CSV table of C-alpha atoms and ligand atoms in Angstrom, one decimal:
chain,number,residue,atom,x,y,z
A,1,UNK,CA,158.8,40.0,-88.3
A,2,UNK,CA,156.4,42.8,-87.7
A,3,UNK,CA,156.6,42.7,-83.9
A,4,UNK,CA,155.9,46.0,-82.1
A,5,UNK,CA,158.7,47.4,-80.1
A,6,UNK,CA,157.1,46.8,-76.7
A,7,UNK,CA,156.4,43.2,-77.5
A,8,UNK,CA,159.9,42.7,-78.7
A,9,UNK,CA,161.2,44.1,-75.4
A,10,UNK,CA,159.0,41.7,-73.3
A,11,UNK,CA,159.9,38.9,-75.5
A,12,UNK,CA,163.6,39.3,-75.1
A,13,UNK,CA,163.3,40.0,-71.3
A,14,UNK,CA,161.2,36.9,-70.7
A,15,UNK,CA,163.1,34.6,-73.1
A,16,UNK,CA,166.3,35.6,-71.2
A,17,UNK,CA,164.8,34.9,-67.8
A,18,UNK,CA,163.5,31.5,-68.8
A,19,UNK,CA,166.8,30.6,-70.4
A,20,UNK,CA,168.6,31.5,-67.2
A,21,UNK,CA,166.2,29.5,-65.1
A,22,UNK,CA,166.4,26.4,-67.2
A,23,UNK,CA,169.9,26.6,-68.4
A,24,UNK,CA,168.7,26.7,-72.0
A,25,UNK,CA,169.9,28.9,-74.8
A,26,UNK,CA,167.1,28.5,-77.3
A,27,UNK,CA,163.9,29.0,-75.2
A,28,UNK,CA,161.5,31.4,-76.7
A,29,UNK,CA,158.5,32.7,-74.8
A,30,UNK,CA,155.5,34.3,-76.5
A,31,UNK,CA,155.5,38.0,-76.9
A,32,UNK,CA,152.9,38.4,-74.1
A,33,UNK,CA,154.5,36.1,-71.6
A,34,UNK,CA,154.6,38.9,-69.0
A,35,UNK,CA,150.8,38.7,-68.8
A,36,UNK,CA,150.5,34.9,-68.7
A,37,UNK,CA,150.0,32.9,-65.6
A,38,UNK,CA,152.5,30.7,-63.9
A,39,UNK,CA,150.8,27.5,-64.9
A,40,UNK,CA,151.1,28.5,-68.5
A,41,UNK,CA,154.8,29.6,-68.3
A,42,UNK,CA,155.7,26.3,-66.7
A,43,UNK,CA,153.9,24.4,-69.5
A,44,UNK,CA,155.4,26.5,-72.2
A,45,UNK,CA,159.1,26.0,-71.5
A,46,UNK,CA,159.1,22.2,-71.1
A,47,UNK,CA,159.9,19.8,-73.9
A,48,UNK,CA,161.0,19.6,-77.6
A,49,UNK,CA,158.0,21.4,-79.1
A,50,UNK,CA,157.0,24.9,-78.2
A,51,UNK,CA,154.3,27.4,-79.1
A,52,UNK,CA,155.7,30.2,-81.3
A,53,UNK,CA,155.1,33.8,-80.1
A,54,UNK,CA,151.8,35.2,-81.4
A,55,UNK,CA,152.4,38.2,-83.7
A,56,UNK,CA,149.5,40.1,-82.2
A,57,UNK,CA,147.7,40.5,-78.9
A,58,UNK,CA,144.8,38.5,-77.6
A,59,UNK,CA,142.5,41.5,-78.1
A,60,UNK,CA,143.7,42.3,-81.6
A,61,UNK,CA,141.2,40.1,-83.5
A,62,UNK,CA,138.0,41.3,-82.0
A,63,UNK,CA,136.5,41.9,-85.4
A,64,UNK,CA,135.9,38.1,-85.3
A,65,UNK,CA,137.3,36.6,-82.0
A,66,UNK,CA,136.9,38.0,-78.5
A,67,UNK,CA,139.8,38.6,-76.2
A,68,UNK,CA,138.9,35.9,-73.6
A,69,UNK,CA,138.5,33.2,-76.3
A,70,UNK,CA,141.9,34.1,-77.8
A,71,UNK,CA,143.6,34.0,-74.4
A,72,UNK,CA,142.0,30.7,-73.2
A,73,UNK,CA,142.5,29.1,-76.6
A,74,UNK,CA,146.2,30.0,-76.8
A,75,UNK,CA,147.2,29.6,-73.2
A,76,UNK,CA,145.1,26.6,-72.2
A,77,UNK,CA,143.9,24.6,-75.2
A,78,UNK,CA,146.8,25.0,-77.6
A,79,UNK,CA,149.3,24.9,-74.7
A,80,UNK,CA,147.9,21.6,-73.6
A,81,UNK,CA,148.2,20.1,-77.0
A,82,UNK,CA,151.9,21.2,-77.0
A,83,UNK,CA,152.5,19.8,-73.5
A,84,UNK,CA,150.8,16.5,-74.3
A,85,UNK,CA,152.7,16.2,-77.6
A,86,UNK,CA,155.9,16.5,-75.7
A,87,UNK,CA,154.8,13.8,-73.3
A,88,UNK,CA,153.9,11.5,-76.2
A,89,UNK,CA,157.1,12.2,-77.9
A,90,UNK,CA,159.2,11.3,-74.9
A,91,UNK,CA,157.4,8.0,-74.3
A,92,UNK,CA,157.0,6.9,-78.0
A,93,UNK,CA,160.1,8.4,-79.7
A,94,UNK,CA,162.4,9.2,-76.8
A,95,UNK,CA,165.8,10.6,-77.8
A,96,UNK,CA,165.5,10.0,-81.5
A,97,UNK,CA,165.1,13.2,-83.6
A,98,UNK,CA,161.8,13.5,-85.6
A,99,UNK,CA,160.2,16.6,-87.0
A,100,UNK,CA,156.5,17.2,-86.4
A,101,UNK,CA,155.9,16.7,-90.2
A,102,UNK,CA,157.7,13.3,-90.0
A,103,UNK,CA,155.4,12.2,-87.2
A,104,UNK,CA,152.2,13.4,-88.9
A,105,UNK,CA,153.1,11.6,-92.1
A,106,UNK,CA,153.3,8.3,-90.3
A,107,UNK,CA,150.8,9.1,-87.5
A,108,UNK,CA,149.1,5.6,-87.9
A,109,UNK,CA,152.2,4.1,-86.3
A,110,UNK,CA,151.6,6.1,-83.1
A,111,UNK,CA,149.1,6.2,-80.2
A,112,UNK,CA,145.8,8.1,-80.2
A,113,UNK,CA,147.5,10.5,-77.7
A,114,UNK,CA,150.2,11.3,-80.3
A,115,UNK,CA,147.6,11.7,-83.1
A,116,UNK,CA,145.4,14.1,-81.1
A,117,UNK,CA,148.3,16.2,-79.8
A,118,UNK,CA,150.7,16.3,-82.8
A,119,UNK,CA,147.7,17.3,-84.9
A,120,UNK,CA,146.5,19.7,-82.2
A,121,UNK,CA,149.9,21.4,-82.0
A,122,UNK,CA,150.4,21.7,-85.8
A,123,UNK,CA,146.9,22.9,-86.5
A,124,UNK,CA,146.9,25.6,-83.8
A,125,UNK,CA,150.4,26.9,-84.7
A,126,UNK,CA,149.1,27.3,-88.3
A,127,UNK,CA,145.7,28.7,-87.3
A,128,UNK,CA,147.3,31.7,-85.4
A,129,UNK,CA,149.3,32.5,-88.5
A,130,UNK,CA,146.2,32.4,-90.8
A,131,UNK,CA,144.9,35.5,-89.0
A,132,UNK,CA,145.9,39.1,-88.8
A,133,UNK,CA,144.7,42.3,-87.0
A,134,UNK,CA,145.9,44.3,-90.1
A,135,UNK,CA,143.3,43.1,-92.7
A,136,UNK,CA,141.7,45.8,-94.8
A,137,UNK,CA,137.9,46.2,-95.1
A,138,UNK,CA,138.0,44.4,-98.4
A,139,UNK,CA,139.9,41.4,-97.2
A,140,UNK,CA,140.4,39.1,-100.2
A,141,UNK,CA,143.2,37.0,-101.8
A,142,UNK,CA,145.4,38.6,-104.4
A,143,UNK,CA,148.0,37.7,-107.0
A,144,UNK,CA,148.8,34.2,-108.0
A,145,UNK,CA,146.7,32.7,-105.2
A,146,UNK,CA,143.6,34.7,-106.3
A,147,UNK,CA,144.1,33.6,-109.9
A,148,UNK,CA,144.2,30.0,-108.9
A,149,UNK,CA,141.2,30.3,-106.5
A,150,UNK,CA,139.2,31.7,-109.4
A,151,UNK,CA,140.5,29.0,-111.7
A,152,UNK,CA,139.7,26.1,-109.4
A,153,UNK,CA,136.4,27.4,-107.8
A,154,UNK,CA,135.0,29.8,-110.3
A,155,UNK,CA,135.2,32.9,-108.1
A,156,UNK,CA,136.5,34.1,-104.7
A,157,UNK,CA,132.8,34.2,-103.5
A,158,UNK,CA,132.2,30.6,-104.7
A,159,UNK,CA,135.4,29.6,-102.9
A,160,UNK,CA,134.3,31.2,-99.7
A,161,UNK,CA,130.9,29.6,-99.8
A,162,UNK,CA,132.4,26.2,-100.4
A,163,UNK,CA,134.9,26.6,-97.6
A,164,UNK,CA,132.2,27.9,-95.2
A,165,UNK,CA,130.0,24.9,-96.1
A,166,UNK,CA,132.9,22.5,-95.2
A,167,UNK,CA,133.3,24.3,-91.9
A,168,UNK,CA,129.6,24.4,-91.1
A,169,UNK,CA,129.0,20.8,-92.0
A,170,UNK,CA,131.9,19.3,-90.1
A,171,UNK,CA,129.8,17.5,-87.4
A,172,UNK,CA,131.2,17.9,-83.9
A,173,UNK,CA,134.8,19.1,-83.5
A,174,UNK,CA,137.3,19.6,-86.3
A,175,UNK,CA,138.9,21.8,-88.9
A,176,UNK,CA,138.1,23.2,-92.3
A,177,UNK,CA,141.0,23.4,-94.8
A,178,UNK,CA,142.2,24.8,-98.1
A,179,UNK,CA,145.0,22.6,-99.4
A,180,UNK,CA,147.1,22.2,-102.5
A,181,UNK,CA,147.0,18.6,-103.7
A,182,UNK,CA,149.8,16.7,-105.5
A,183,UNK,CA,148.8,18.1,-108.9
A,184,UNK,CA,148.9,21.7,-107.6
A,185,UNK,CA,145.1,22.0,-107.6
A,186,UNK,CA,143.3,23.8,-104.7
A,187,UNK,CA,141.0,21.6,-102.7
A,188,UNK,CA,138.6,22.4,-99.8
A,189,UNK,CA,137.8,19.8,-97.1
A,190,UNK,CA,137.5,19.2,-93.4
A,191,UNK,CA,139.0,16.8,-90.9
A,192,UNK,CA,137.6,15.5,-87.6
A,193,UNK,CA,139.0,16.2,-84.1
A,194,UNK,CA,142.7,17.3,-84.5
A,195,UNK,CA,143.4,15.3,-87.7
A,196,UNK,CA,145.0,17.2,-90.6
A,197,UNK,CA,145.8,16.8,-94.3
A,198,UNK,CA,149.5,15.8,-93.6
A,199,UNK,CA,148.4,12.6,-91.8
A,200,UNK,CA,148.6,9.3,-93.5
A,201,UNK,CA,145.2,8.5,-91.9
A,202,UNK,CA,143.4,11.5,-93.4
A,203,UNK,CA,141.2,11.2,-96.5
A,204,UNK,CA,141.9,14.8,-97.3
A,205,UNK,CA,145.6,14.9,-98.3
A,206,UNK,CA,147.8,17.8,-99.4
A,207,UNK,CA,149.8,20.8,-98.4
A,208,UNK,CA,147.7,22.9,-95.9
A,209,UNK,CA,147.4,26.6,-97.0
A,210,UNK,CA,144.6,27.8,-94.7
A,211,UNK,CA,142.8,26.3,-91.7
A,212,UNK,CA,139.8,27.2,-89.6
A,213,UNK,CA,139.3,25.8,-86.1
A,214,UNK,CA,135.6,24.8,-85.7
A,215,UNK,CA,135.8,23.3,-82.2
A,216,UNK,CA,133.3,25.0,-79.9
A,217,UNK,CA,136.2,26.2,-77.8
A,218,UNK,CA,137.2,28.4,-80.7
A,219,UNK,CA,134.0,30.4,-80.8
A,220,UNK,CA,131.4,29.4,-78.1
A,221,UNK,CA,131.8,32.3,-75.7
A,222,UNK,CA,130.8,34.9,-78.3
A,223,UNK,CA,128.8,32.9,-80.8
A,224,UNK,CA,127.3,30.0,-78.8
A,225,UNK,CA,125.6,27.7,-81.4
A,226,UNK,CA,126.0,30.2,-84.3
A,227,UNK,CA,129.1,28.6,-86.0
A,228,UNK,CA,128.0,30.2,-89.3
A,229,UNK,CA,128.3,33.8,-87.8
A,230,UNK,CA,131.8,33.0,-86.5
A,231,UNK,CA,132.8,31.8,-90.0
A,232,UNK,CA,131.3,34.9,-91.7
A,233,UNK,CA,133.3,37.2,-89.4
A,234,UNK,CA,136.4,35.1,-89.6
A,235,UNK,CA,136.9,36.1,-93.3
A,236,UNK,CA,137.5,39.7,-92.1
A,237,UNK,CA,140.7,38.6,-90.3
A,238,UNK,CA,142.2,36.0,-92.6
A,239,UNK,CA,145.9,36.8,-93.4
A,240,UNK,CA,145.8,36.2,-97.2
A,241,UNK,CA,149.5,37.1,-97.5
A,242,UNK,CA,150.3,34.1,-95.3
A,243,UNK,CA,148.1,31.8,-97.5
A,244,UNK,CA,149.6,33.2,-100.6
A,245,UNK,CA,153.1,32.6,-99.3
A,246,UNK,CA,152.2,28.9,-98.5
A,247,UNK,CA,150.7,28.5,-102.0
A,248,UNK,CA,153.8,29.9,-103.8
A,249,UNK,CA,156.4,28.0,-101.8
A,250,UNK,CA,157.4,24.5,-102.9
B,301,MN,MN1,141.4,25.0,-81.0
């Protein structure tokens, strides 16, 4: 993990404090927990599911996403999905052990609250990993992934255009996706609200490789109605090494 030393220190410090306070041994707080408010800390440490530490700071993605949007998005919106997922899990699953993927694959069996928040938690945890502050100026897919993108879409540019169109044309709130389908082919699509391609209710089905949050909360402070500008800038911070890893793994 490429965590800078000062983040590692805070991470260990805060994880230790929280573990002591709650009598837990596995609690993990995000790397920037020392800067987070009490309401967030309380939310974060309760329940089965937790937000994973961000591997960068809220102000690290400003090429595409402003600091305040990152902070509110992570500590309020995404934290709320996690908290509400834990509530739904307690009331609908209780003490049985189910993974998030198990739940998503049979999401039609659960409540709308579970659908919104299991999706919301999965989607945001993936979204943070799809982005990096370390992208180079020419930020494009490489290797096996690039070969397959060119094979399935004609060119990297054609792929980006099609993905951006999916993101722009998703009416209201939702997500754009690059997935690998059952046959190993790359497919672009979008889902409404917090649905995702792992859900049995989703028309778009497959292994998620890359996702883009097009809810207004993801971009409105800086871009207002200009979703297309947000998407155009977002390509500059995509972590293609993450996408390639997802593509190559089984
Ligand atoms: Mn979001």
